[in-house]
């Protein structure tokens, strides 16, 4: 897929070398340098062929989760960056599709990340296998077994906060479809001595602290426990909590996980009760007593504690006391009861506690196996995950380290044999002659330890079983006699015989030359730890208990099953377990994860070369690389090789229609560096002998990719230009047609409106002309008709004058004459009114043809034109992009003043942002310091303006060339922020003396300028404030808090030539360290505390008046000091 092509593949832009097989030169120094380079860039995984090297990052990295699981599930092993998911995917795919049982061997010392690696492998397998209700239930049970086993089997050690104190091998069983069916867990050698004793700085097993922190009050009362961990002798009182670990919430998680696995509520309660019993056994106090015959004996001094334990066990307290304080020796004829002294009774008590806890842990493992076991008749495939302790070399190595290192010797033997066997089988499959590889065979060391008759373990068992006086010294003497000439065994006796002197070898020690180096073992307690005896009285007492779980843990206490046969020793049991494990591993296809711890302090980002070099030797990494490179350093199938390098030949690029092998031969035949000595063709793979040949191929591929990329860019640019031209041409045609159409429409609209306007004027003129030619008598007639009407009784009486007198006739004539005059006036007025009325009617009819709102449209058009002209003119007259250039064109009209000011502000902000984007982080930091100085001293102190153009240097004394001063600061302080020579004003006489001031992220250090010795160290949290004058002088006062040790002596009055830079950096350091702002007071008079009295310091200008001359101090009484600058 195309997405996969974008991912990083083998040797394409990696950090360092991703596969150490290709490392040149092959030396320990180059290997360590490569691992450190990758670790510092958070690349924690590296390959050695198919072996994964994992360096613990001590932090959560964003390289896990569903997205990465999907990514690695779809790719081959070398296709992506090295990752634990890649190795888990190879193992799972080989199991699913090739029917090959797998095992994943995870090794490394405590704190290297073995447990986390096993969790990641299991989470990956759970994510990629099938789904379904039953399958999901099995997956959940397998995953939830981890928190339960961690709670009961892990503890905080000096090297690791979550160290596995047992070895674990889990077989995950799958069906033919690759879905999980269940599993089987095997545990090895639980460190049960931790139950009763822990080293300084270590804790007991997690479950004890989780129970006390997470159980509610009701549960604690039922278990007869108290929440305080300091009340239990078996718990280390110095270390009760671990950073980053919440015991209370982890206890809830353990209870939930046990429920998911299938533990019933009753079984969970039993487990917690037995755990509480172990805690309470440690508080059983034993006291000295004497029998009647004067023989020392022991007794219980705390009857209440034993009574509570007996109640929880369901056992009579007297029976328990008898079992703890006496021992029954049984022979074939009689039983003899012997009283134990206090030391023996304490040994018996501790042995009982260790055995109870160890058997409880085994019971939990077996109970988990019952829940996740697979039916007998089902056909299954198996993937084993081995998480076991790595090679250990401590200051005092005892029996535990001996068997652990023996197990690692066996694992190394398996690793070498299986690696060589796999190489040999691959060569045979590919038809390539096998050449013998020289390597160190550690079989001689394994025989030294495990030989049935003459091995160290056999001698230890023989010494434990033989009658007579047996001690660790007799065991060591037997080893010295038997192995005096063995090349891998040393002791004080053998060294003296060879006249060698080694002060590191003790009289009670012997040394074995392991494959990873020499280890010195102290034989003290070898006999006791190998015997691992529990008195029969205690076993029988536990079997008599009514507690169901506790009773089942001691089946040998049943009198019916009592046997006088001695139980097998711890060494014999471990040897047998290792033999079974080796047989299991030989039957599976191995996959290796080598875990490395980068530092002893569990700190992220720290890489200790010495520590990593030691672990690399323990793990045999260089030996592994040499075995892988003994024949051919690189091999790959023809198809992926052809896909990667086919672009190097014109015959295979861009298409190749022939076979994969023919294509590879064609490619390599055209390359001069790939000779027949360097390249061998197998049946399905190509083998390359030297890493240089592979690097040559990669370099040629890189150059060819650059050529092809240039060609693609050229073709793309041509296509883009042609496409852009065609789009512009089509757009131009479209715009032209639209423009012409729009112009014609506008012209037609103007013509139409003009015609309508002309028509309206013509019609109005016609109406006026019609009114102007109307006859006058017709106006009169109309008016008369409108006034009088055309008949009626009234009018007839007035007009009918035939029968009236002459007098009435005269009156009528006069009236008619007057009426005629009035009618003339009325007719003229009526004509005017009629004309106006007709015009109004005409305007009403033709109003729709006249345009409305013309003034608003014209004003809007004019304003837009002015705005366009203003903006275009502003575009052409923009000032320079320099942030110091504050010129700006004036607005041409007052209406644009506000907009012009806003545009000026936006343009200035844009210039500032563009300037900030061009700055480097270092320049940004310099400007931040200058900004801080401006906020503190601008317009307040006269020395500020001259300091603005001067860059802050920080080092004014050449600190790099003075290693004595560098040692004063300490590595944890970080870089020195300010180093300069200052003058300290004497508290008594006002005189000044030279001092060197060093400012770090946490302290102000004043040292003697001549001896380079620290005079005063002031923590920044003790600096209460600073007082400084407003003049151009460098005088300032450090006010210290009274609660500090330095502050009790009084404040410091100092003179600096770079006071602005010094106080600015001090202000920022205090803010970063204490999250508070340092008060800086600018005044000419301030109070200074000298020892127990306060002195008022008054600063005045000298005769020059500029405030930058030399300082002179003069005391004014006991409470005054006048400083002239």
mmCIF file of N, CA, C and O in Angstrom, residues 141-171:
data_model
loop_
_atom_site.group_PDB
_atom_site.id
_atom_site.type_symbol
_atom_site.label_atom_id
_atom_site.label_comp_id
_atom_site.label_asym_id
_atom_site.label_seq_id
_atom_site.Cartn_x
_atom_site.Cartn_y
_atom_site.Cartn_z
ATOM 1 N N UNK A 141 -8.643 -12.735 30.649
ATOM 2 C CA UNK A 141 -8.065 -13.502 31.748
ATOM 3 C C UNK A 141 -6.541 -13.551 31.668
ATOM 4 O O UNK A 141 -5.844 -13.421 32.680
ATOM 5 N N UNK A 142 -6.011 -13.735 30.445
ATOM 6 C CA UNK A 142 -4.555 -13.768 30.279
ATOM 7 C C UNK A 142 -3.929 -12.438 30.662
ATOM 8 O O UNK A 142 -2.885 -12.382 31.322
ATOM 9 N N UNK A 143 -4.557 -11.334 30.238
ATOM 10 C CA UNK A 143 -4.002 -10.017 30.538
ATOM 11 C C UNK A 143 -4.126 -9.673 32.021
ATOM 12 O O UNK A 143 -3.244 -9.035 32.597
ATOM 13 N N UNK A 144 -5.244 -10.104 32.659
ATOM 14 C CA UNK A 144 -5.462 -9.757 34.057
ATOM 15 C C UNK A 144 -4.612 -10.597 35.006
ATOM 16 O O UNK A 144 -4.568 -10.315 36.206
ATOM 17 N N UNK A 145 -3.953 -11.641 34.475
ATOM 18 C CA UNK A 145 -3.051 -12.401 35.343
ATOM 19 C C UNK A 145 -1.819 -11.581 35.724
ATOM 20 O O UNK A 145 -1.201 -11.821 36.766
ATOM 21 N N UNK A 146 -1.451 -10.606 34.892
ATOM 22 C CA UNK A 146 -0.259 -9.791 35.170
ATOM 23 C C UNK A 146 -0.361 -8.993 36.465
ATOM 24 O O UNK A 146 0.542 -9.051 37.297
ATOM 25 N N UNK A 147 -1.432 -8.188 36.683
ATOM 26 C CA UNK A 147 -1.475 -7.420 37.939
ATOM 27 C C UNK A 147 -1.511 -8.295 39.181
ATOM 28 O O UNK A 147 -0.973 -7.906 40.219
ATOM 29 N N UNK A 148 -2.123 -9.483 39.097
ATOM 30 C CA UNK A 148 -2.167 -10.365 40.268
ATOM 31 C C UNK A 148 -0.771 -10.897 40.588
ATOM 32 O O UNK A 148 -0.312 -10.854 41.738
ATOM 33 N N UNK A 149 -0.068 -11.382 39.558
ATOM 34 C CA UNK A 149 1.275 -11.912 39.790
ATOM 35 C C UNK A 149 2.249 -10.813 40.188
ATOM 36 O O UNK A 149 3.174 -11.045 40.981
ATOM 37 N N UNK A 150 2.069 -9.599 39.652
ATOM 38 C CA UNK A 150 2.935 -8.490 40.053
ATOM 39 C C UNK A 150 2.724 -8.134 41.517
ATOM 40 O O UNK A 150 3.683 -7.822 42.233
ATOM 41 N N UNK A 151 1.477 -8.151 41.982
ATOM 42 C CA UNK A 151 1.205 -7.794 43.370
ATOM 43 C C UNK A 151 1.866 -8.770 44.332
ATOM 44 O O UNK A 151 2.445 -8.372 45.351
ATOM 45 N N UNK A 152 1.814 -10.067 44.021
ATOM 46 C CA UNK A 152 2.331 -11.075 44.931
ATOM 47 C C UNK A 152 3.785 -11.446 44.648
ATOM 48 O O UNK A 152 4.431 -12.052 45.500
ATOM 49 N N UNK A 153 4.310 -11.113 43.457
ATOM 50 C CA UNK A 153 5.658 -11.535 43.102
ATOM 51 C C UNK A 153 6.627 -10.417 42.835
ATOM 52 O O UNK A 153 7.809 -10.690 42.598
ATOM 53 N N UNK A 154 6.183 -9.168 42.842
ATOM 54 C CA UNK A 154 7.067 -8.030 42.562
ATOM 55 C C UNK A 154 7.273 -7.199 43.818
ATOM 56 O O UNK A 154 6.421 -7.178 44.713
ATOM 57 N N UNK A 155 8.393 -6.484 43.855
ATOM 58 C CA UNK A 155 8.719 -5.647 45.010
ATOM 59 C C UNK A 155 9.634 -4.521 44.561
ATOM 60 O O UNK A 155 10.218 -4.556 43.467
ATOM 61 N N UNK A 156 9.727 -3.493 45.412
ATOM 62 C CA UNK A 156 10.663 -2.398 45.151
ATOM 63 C C UNK A 156 12.052 -2.817 45.610
ATOM 64 O O UNK A 156 12.247 -3.236 46.754
ATOM 65 N N UNK A 157 13.024 -2.695 44.700
ATOM 66 C CA UNK A 157 14.416 -2.933 45.051
ATOM 67 C C UNK A 157 15.201 -1.642 44.872
ATOM 68 O O UNK A 157 14.649 -0.615 44.459
ATOM 69 N N UNK A 158 16.469 -1.701 45.154
ATOM 70 C CA UNK A 158 17.304 -0.501 44.989
ATOM 71 C C UNK A 158 17.369 -0.103 43.528
ATOM 72 O O UNK A 158 17.404 1.074 43.188
ATOM 73 N N UNK A 159 17.311 -1.089 42.623
ATOM 74 C CA UNK A 159 17.476 -0.813 41.205
ATOM 75 C C UNK A 159 16.166 -0.595 40.469
ATOM 76 O O UNK A 159 16.165 -0.060 39.372
ATOM 77 N N UNK A 160 15.049 -1.048 41.035
ATOM 78 C CA UNK A 160 13.805 -1.040 40.272
ATOM 79 C C UNK A 160 12.644 -0.941 41.239
ATOM 80 O O UNK A 160 12.585 -1.674 42.237
ATOM 81 N N UNK A 161 11.701 -0.045 40.949
ATOM 82 C CA UNK A 161 10.529 0.122 41.810
ATOM 83 C C UNK A 161 9.507 -0.993 41.641
ATOM 84 O O UNK A 161 8.619 -1.148 42.484
ATOM 85 N N UNK A 162 9.588 -1.734 40.537
ATOM 86 C CA UNK A 162 8.625 -2.819 40.293
ATOM 87 C C UNK A 162 9.384 -4.034 39.772
ATOM 88 O O UNK A 162 9.164 -4.506 38.664
ATOM 89 N N UNK A 163 10.277 -4.560 40.607
ATOM 90 C CA UNK A 163 11.153 -5.644 40.187
ATOM 91 C C UNK A 163 10.457 -6.990 40.376
ATOM 92 O O UNK A 163 9.882 -7.270 41.434
ATOM 93 N N UNK A 164 10.503 -7.833 39.339
ATOM 94 C CA UNK A 164 9.964 -9.191 39.444
ATOM 95 C C UNK A 164 10.943 -10.026 40.257
ATOM 96 O O UNK A 164 12.086 -10.204 39.865
ATOM 97 N N UNK A 165 10.455 -10.551 41.357
ATOM 98 C CA UNK A 165 11.313 -11.366 42.225
ATOM 99 C C UNK A 165 11.048 -12.850 42.015
ATOM 100 O O UNK A 165 11.226 -13.668 42.924
ATOM 101 N N UNK A 166 10.643 -13.213 40.819
ATOM 102 C CA UNK A 166 10.463 -14.607 40.441
ATOM 103 C C UNK A 166 10.590 -14.694 38.926
ATOM 104 O O UNK A 166 10.472 -13.693 38.217
ATOM 105 N N UNK A 167 10.874 -15.883 38.447
ATOM 106 C CA UNK A 167 10.904 -16.099 37.005
ATOM 107 C C UNK A 167 9.551 -16.605 36.532
ATOM 108 O O UNK A 167 8.896 -17.404 37.214
ATOM 109 N N UNK A 168 9.133 -16.122 35.362
ATOM 110 C CA UNK A 168 7.806 -16.511 34.859
ATOM 111 C C UNK A 168 7.917 -16.956 33.409
ATOM 112 O O UNK A 168 8.535 -16.283 32.587
ATOM 113 N N UNK A 169 7.319 -18.106 33.157
ATOM 114 C CA UNK A 169 7.214 -18.594 31.777
ATOM 115 C C UNK A 169 5.748 -18.903 31.512
ATOM 116 O O UNK A 169 5.134 -19.720 32.201
ATOM 117 N N UNK A 170 5.161 -18.205 30.523
ATOM 118 C CA UNK A 170 3.744 -18.396 30.202
ATOM 119 C C UNK A 170 3.615 -18.980 28.808
ATOM 120 O O UNK A 170 4.126 -18.413 27.845
ATOM 121 N N UNK A 171 2.950 -20.096 28.723
ATOM 122 C CA UNK A 171 2.586 -20.698 27.438
ATOM 123 C C UNK A 171 1.175 -20.249 27.080
ATOM 124 O O UNK A 171 0.210 -20.589 27.781
#
